[in-house]
């Protein structure tokens, strides 16, 4: 039976603005690298530079970071215990330092790279050692079979969540708005020519 996965993510341009002082503090405390990679994998509370808006997508992130934000509707659908299996969960604070009742913050416990073709960019951050990879062209993304965990959903490296067909059907049936999705074929081997780059992955 063919494995089918999708990335669900924020299709809007209205990404919540992270607080600059908070972002600088993350870097000073070596929680986040200058490249944006989270060095210290733990629960990280998000501090925004604005109020929570209804126009924010239910799966989004704090601009200036790769720290995710999930709305209570998507948390309810996926299940908080299932989310905590693959993410460290924290709180979200608005510009007034008021804790949000709508959103939680999520930091992946592991990374699954969405891969692309030979146009993809790949390098190693000299500071933290993480693989800096972006799959190109945009309409040819896929995941490699041996990298897939035995889970119904798991973190993507592109500020989204990779879900199986059943989860996607549940999301569509729920009527939750502002969720973008893209089908991800499963290939036996990557076709981007960057496997040597991924051999340099640091331990999780």
Coordinates of N, CA, C and O in Angstrom, one line a residue, residues 71-176:
X71 N -2.9 26.5 17.2 CA -4.2 27.0 17.8 C -4.9 25.8 18.5 O -4.7 24.7 18.2
X72 N -5.7 26.2 19.5 CA -6.4 25.2 20.3 C -7.3 24.3 19.5 O -7.5 23.1 19.8
X73 N -7.8 24.7 18.3 CA -8.6 23.9 17.5 C -7.8 22.7 16.9 O -8.2 21.6 16.9
X74 N -6.5 23.0 16.4 CA -5.7 22.0 15.9 C -5.1 21.1 17.0 O -4.9 19.9 16.8
X75 N -4.9 21.7 18.2 CA -4.4 20.9 19.3 C -5.5 19.9 19.7 O -5.2 18.7 20.0
X76 N -6.8 20.3 19.7 CA -7.9 19.5 20.1 C -8.0 18.3 19.1 O -8.2 17.2 19.5
X77 N -7.8 18.6 17.8 CA -7.9 17.6 16.8 C -6.8 16.6 16.8 O -7.0 15.4 16.7
X78 N -5.6 17.1 17.0 CA -4.4 16.2 17.0 C -4.2 15.5 18.4 O -3.7 14.4 18.4
X79 N -4.7 16.1 19.5 CA -4.5 15.6 20.8 C -3.3 16.0 21.5 O -2.2 15.8 20.9
X80 N -3.4 16.6 22.6 CA -2.2 17.2 23.3 C -1.2 16.1 23.6 O 0.1 16.4 23.5
X81 N -1.6 14.9 24.0 CA -0.6 13.9 24.3 C 0.2 13.5 23.1 O 1.4 13.2 23.1
X82 N -0.5 13.4 21.9 CA 0.2 13.0 20.7 C 1.1 14.1 20.3 O 2.2 13.9 19.8
X83 N 0.7 15.4 20.5 CA 1.6 16.5 20.2 C 2.9 16.5 21.1 O 4.0 16.7 20.6
X84 N 2.7 16.2 22.4 CA 3.8 16.1 23.3 C 4.7 14.9 23.0 O 5.9 14.9 23.5
X85 N 4.3 14.0 22.2 CA 5.2 12.9 21.8 C 6.3 13.4 20.9 O 7.4 12.8 20.8
X86 N 6.0 14.4 20.1 CA 6.9 14.9 19.0 C 7.4 16.3 19.2 O 8.3 16.8 18.5
X87 N 6.7 17.0 20.1 CA 7.1 18.4 20.4 C 7.3 18.7 21.9 O 6.6 18.1 22.7
X88 N 8.2 19.6 22.2 CA 8.2 20.2 23.5 C 7.2 21.4 23.5 O 7.2 22.2 22.6
X89 N 6.3 21.4 24.5 CA 5.1 22.4 24.4 C 5.3 23.5 25.5 O 5.7 23.2 26.6
X90 N 5.2 24.7 25.0 CA 5.3 25.9 25.9 C 4.1 26.8 25.7 O 3.1 26.5 25.1
X91 N 4.2 28.0 26.3 CA 3.1 29.0 26.2 C 3.4 30.1 25.2 O 4.6 30.3 24.8
X92 N 2.4 30.8 24.9 CA 2.5 32.0 24.0 C 2.0 33.2 24.7 O 0.9 33.2 25.3
X93 N 2.8 34.3 24.7 CA 2.5 35.5 25.3 C 2.3 36.6 24.3 O 3.1 36.7 23.3
X94 N 1.3 37.5 24.4 CA 1.1 38.6 23.5 C 2.0 39.8 23.9 O 2.8 39.7 24.8
X95 N 1.8 40.9 23.2 CA 2.7 42.1 23.4 C 2.5 42.6 24.8 O 3.4 43.3 25.3
X96 N 1.3 42.3 25.4 CA 1.1 42.8 26.8 C 1.5 41.8 27.9 O 1.2 42.0 29.0
X97 N 2.3 40.8 27.4 CA 2.8 39.7 28.3 C 1.6 38.9 28.9 O 1.8 38.3 30.0
X98 N 0.5 38.9 28.2 CA -0.6 38.1 28.6 C -0.6 36.7 28.0 O -0.4 36.6 26.7
X99 N -0.7 35.7 28.8 CA -0.6 34.3 28.2 C -1.9 34.1 27.3 O -3.0 34.4 27.7
X100 N -1.6 33.5 26.1 CA -2.7 33.2 25.2 C -3.5 32.0 25.6 O -2.9 31.0 26.0
X101 N -4.8 32.1 25.4 CA -5.7 31.0 25.7 C -5.9 30.2 24.3 O -6.5 29.1 24.3
X102 N -5.5 30.9 23.2 CA -5.7 30.3 21.9 C -4.6 29.4 21.4 O -4.8 28.4 20.7
X103 N -3.3 29.8 21.8 CA -2.2 29.1 21.2 C -1.2 28.5 22.2 O -1.1 29.0 23.3
X104 N -0.5 27.5 21.8 CA 0.6 26.9 22.5 C 1.8 27.1 21.6 O 1.7 27.2 20.4
X105 N 3.0 27.0 22.2 CA 4.3 27.0 21.3 C 4.8 25.6 21.3 O 4.5 24.8 22.2
X106 N 5.4 25.2 20.1 CA 5.9 23.9 19.9 C 7.3 23.9 19.4 O 7.6 24.6 18.4
X107 N 8.2 23.1 20.0 CA 9.6 23.0 19.5 C 9.8 21.5 19.2 O 9.6 20.6 20.0
X108 N 10.1 21.2 17.9 CA 10.3 19.7 17.5 C 11.3 19.0 18.4 O 12.4 19.5 18.7
X109 N 11.0 17.7 18.7 CA 11.9 16.9 19.4 C 12.9 16.2 18.4 O 13.9 15.7 18.8
X110 N 12.5 16.2 17.1 CA 13.4 15.6 16.1 C 13.0 16.3 14.8 O 12.0 17.0 14.7
X111 N 13.9 16.1 13.8 CA 13.7 16.8 12.5 C 13.5 15.8 11.4 O 14.2 14.8 11.3
X112 N 12.5 16.0 10.5 CA 12.3 15.2 9.3 C 12.4 16.2 8.1 O 11.6 17.1 8.0
X113 N 13.4 16.0 7.3 CA 13.7 16.9 6.2 C 12.8 16.6 5.0 O 12.8 15.5 4.5
X114 N 12.1 17.6 4.6 CA 11.4 17.5 3.3 C 12.5 17.8 2.2 O 13.2 18.8 2.3
X115 N 12.6 16.9 1.2 CA 13.7 17.0 0.3 C 13.2 17.6 -1.1 O 12.0 17.6 -1.4
X116 N 14.1 18.0 -1.9 CA 13.8 18.5 -3.3 C 14.7 17.9 -4.3 O 15.3 16.9 -4.1
X117 N 14.9 18.7 -5.4 CA 15.7 18.2 -6.5 C 17.1 18.8 -6.4 O 17.5 19.3 -5.4
X118 N 17.8 18.8 -7.6 CA 19.2 19.2 -7.6 C 19.4 20.7 -7.4 O 20.5 21.2 -7.1
X119 N 18.3 21.5 -7.5 CA 18.3 22.9 -7.3 C 18.3 23.3 -5.8 O 18.6 24.4 -5.4
X120 N 18.1 22.3 -5.0 CA 18.0 22.5 -3.5 C 19.3 23.1 -3.0 O 20.4 22.8 -3.5
X121 N 19.2 23.9 -2.0 CA 20.4 24.5 -1.3 C 20.7 23.7 -0.1 O 19.8 23.4 0.7
X122 N 22.0 23.5 0.2 CA 22.4 22.7 1.4 C 23.7 23.2 1.8 O 24.7 23.3 1.0
X123 N 23.8 23.5 3.1 CA 25.1 23.9 3.7 C 25.1 23.5 5.2 O 24.0 23.2 5.7
X124 N 26.2 23.7 5.8 CA 26.3 23.4 7.3 C 26.6 24.7 8.0 O 27.5 25.4 7.6
X125 N 25.8 25.0 9.0 CA 26.0 26.2 9.8 C 27.4 26.0 10.6 O 27.6 25.0 11.3
X126 N 28.3 27.0 10.4 CA 29.6 26.9 11.0 C 29.5 27.1 12.5 O 30.4 26.6 13.3
X127 N 28.4 27.7 13.0 CA 28.3 27.9 14.5 C 27.7 26.8 15.2 O 28.2 26.3 16.2
X128 N 26.5 26.2 14.7 CA 25.8 25.2 15.5 C 25.9 23.8 14.8 O 25.6 22.8 15.4
X129 N 26.4 23.7 13.6 CA 26.6 22.4 12.9 C 25.4 21.8 12.3 O 25.4 20.7 11.7
X130 N 24.2 22.5 12.3 CA 23.0 22.0 11.7 C 23.0 22.1 10.2 O 23.7 22.9 9.6
X131 N 22.3 21.2 9.5 CA 22.2 21.2 8.1 C 21.2 22.3 7.7 O 20.0 22.2 8.2
X132 N 21.6 23.3 6.9 CA 20.7 24.3 6.4 C 20.3 23.9 5.0 O 21.1 24.1 4.1
X133 N 19.1 23.4 4.9 CA 18.6 22.9 3.7 C 17.3 23.5 3.3 O 16.4 23.6 4.1
X134 N 17.1 23.8 2.0 CA 15.8 24.2 1.5 C 15.6 23.5 0.2 O 16.4 23.6 -0.7
X135 N 14.4 22.8 0.1 CA 14.1 22.0 -1.1 C 13.6 22.8 -2.2 O 12.7 23.6 -2.1
X136 N 14.2 22.7 -3.4 CA 13.8 23.3 -4.6 C 13.7 22.3 -5.8 O 14.5 21.4 -5.7
X137 N 12.9 22.6 -6.8 CA 11.9 23.6 -6.9 C 10.7 23.4 -5.9 O 10.6 22.3 -5.4
X138 N 9.9 24.4 -5.7 CA 8.9 24.4 -4.7 C 7.8 23.3 -4.9 O 7.2 22.9 -4.0
X139 N 7.5 23.0 -6.2 CA 6.4 22.0 -6.4 C 6.9 20.6 -6.6 O 6.2 19.7 -7.1
X140 N 8.1 20.3 -6.1 CA 8.6 18.9 -6.2 C 9.1 18.3 -4.9 O 10.1 17.6 -4.9
X141 N 8.5 18.7 -3.8 CA 8.9 18.2 -2.5 C 8.5 16.7 -2.3 O 7.5 16.3 -2.8
X142 N 9.3 16.0 -1.4 CA 9.0 14.7 -1.1 C 9.7 14.3 0.2 O 10.5 15.1 0.7
X143 N 9.5 13.2 0.7 CA 10.2 12.7 1.9 C 10.8 11.3 1.6 O 10.3 10.6 0.7
X144 N 11.9 11.0 2.2 CA 12.7 9.8 2.0 C 12.1 8.7 2.9 O 12.0 8.9 4.1
X145 N 11.8 7.5 2.4 CA 11.2 6.5 3.1 C 11.8 6.1 4.4 O 11.2 6.0 5.5
X146 N 13.2 6.0 4.4 CA 13.9 5.5 5.6 C 13.9 6.6 6.7 O 14.2 6.3 7.9
X147 N 13.5 7.8 6.4 CA 13.5 8.9 7.4 C 12.1 9.0 8.1 O 12.0 9.7 9.1
X148 N 11.1 8.2 7.7 CA 9.8 8.4 8.2 C 9.6 7.6 9.5 O 9.7 6.4 9.5
X149 N 9.2 8.3 10.6 CA 8.9 7.5 11.8 C 7.5 6.9 11.8 O 6.7 7.2 10.9
X150 N 7.3 5.9 12.6 CA 6.0 5.2 12.7 C 5.0 6.0 13.5 O 4.6 5.6 14.6
X151 N 4.6 7.1 12.9 CA 3.7 8.0 13.6 C 2.7 8.6 12.6 O 3.0 8.6 11.4
X152 N 1.5 9.0 13.1 CA 0.5 9.6 12.2 C 0.8 11.0 11.8 O 0.4 11.5 10.8
X153 N 1.6 11.7 12.6 CA 2.1 13.0 12.3 C 3.4 13.3 13.0 O 3.7 12.7 14.0
X154 N 4.3 14.2 12.4 CA 5.6 14.5 12.9 C 6.1 15.8 12.4 O 5.5 16.3 11.4
X155 N 7.1 16.4 13.0 CA 7.5 17.8 12.6 C 8.2 17.8 11.3 O 9.0 16.9 11.0
X156 N 8.0 18.8 10.5 CA 8.7 19.1 9.3 C 9.8 20.2 9.6 O 9.6 20.9 10.6
X157 N 10.8 20.2 8.8 CA 11.8 21.3 9.0 C 11.4 22.6 8.4 O 12.1 23.6 8.4
X158 N 10.2 22.6 7.8 CA 9.7 23.9 7.1 C 8.5 24.5 7.9 O 7.6 25.0 7.3
X159 N 8.6 24.6 9.2 CA 7.6 25.2 10.1 C 6.2 24.7 9.8 O 5.3 25.4 10.0
X160 N 6.1 23.4 9.4 CA 4.8 22.8 9.2 C 4.8 21.4 10.0 O 5.7 21.1 10.7
X161 N 3.7 20.7 9.7 CA 3.6 19.4 10.3 C 3.3 18.4 9.2 O 2.5 18.7 8.3
X162 N 4.0 17.3 9.2 CA 3.8 16.2 8.2 C 2.7 15.2 8.8 O 2.9 14.7 9.9
X163 N 1.6 15.0 8.0 CA 0.6 14.2 8.5 C 0.2 13.1 7.5 O 0.5 13.2 6.3
X164 N -0.4 12.0 8.0 CA -0.8 11.0 7.0 C -2.2 11.3 6.5 O -2.8 12.3 6.8
X165 N -2.6 10.5 5.5 CA -3.9 10.7 4.8 C -5.1 10.8 5.8 O -6.0 11.7 5.6
X166 N -5.1 10.0 6.8 CA -6.2 10.0 7.7 C -6.3 11.3 8.5 O -7.4 11.8 8.7
X167 N -5.2 11.8 9.0 CA -5.2 13.0 9.7 C -5.7 14.2 8.8 O -6.5 15.0 9.2
X168 N -5.2 14.2 7.6 CA -5.6 15.2 6.6 C -7.1 15.2 6.4 O -7.8 16.2 6.4
X169 N -7.7 14.0 6.3 CA -9.2 13.9 6.1 C -9.9 14.5 7.4 O -10.9 15.1 7.2
X170 N -9.4 14.2 8.6 CA -10.0 14.7 9.8 C -9.9 16.3 9.8 O -10.9 16.9 10.2
X171 N -8.8 16.8 9.4 CA -8.7 18.3 9.3 C -9.6 18.9 8.4 O -10.3 19.9 8.7
X172 N -9.7 18.3 7.2 CA -10.7 18.8 6.2 C -12.1 18.7 6.7 O -12.9 19.6 6.5
X173 N -12.4 17.6 7.3 CA -13.8 17.4 7.8 C -14.1 18.4 9.0 O -15.3 18.8 9.2
X174 N -13.1 18.8 9.7 CA -13.3 19.7 10.9 C -13.7 21.1 10.5 O -14.3 21.8 11.3
X175 N -13.4 21.5 9.3 CA -13.8 22.8 8.8 C -12.8 23.9 9.3 O -13.1 25.1 9.2
X176 N -11.7 23.5 9.9 CA -10.7 24.5 10.4 C -10.2 25.2 9.2 O -9.7 24.6 8.2

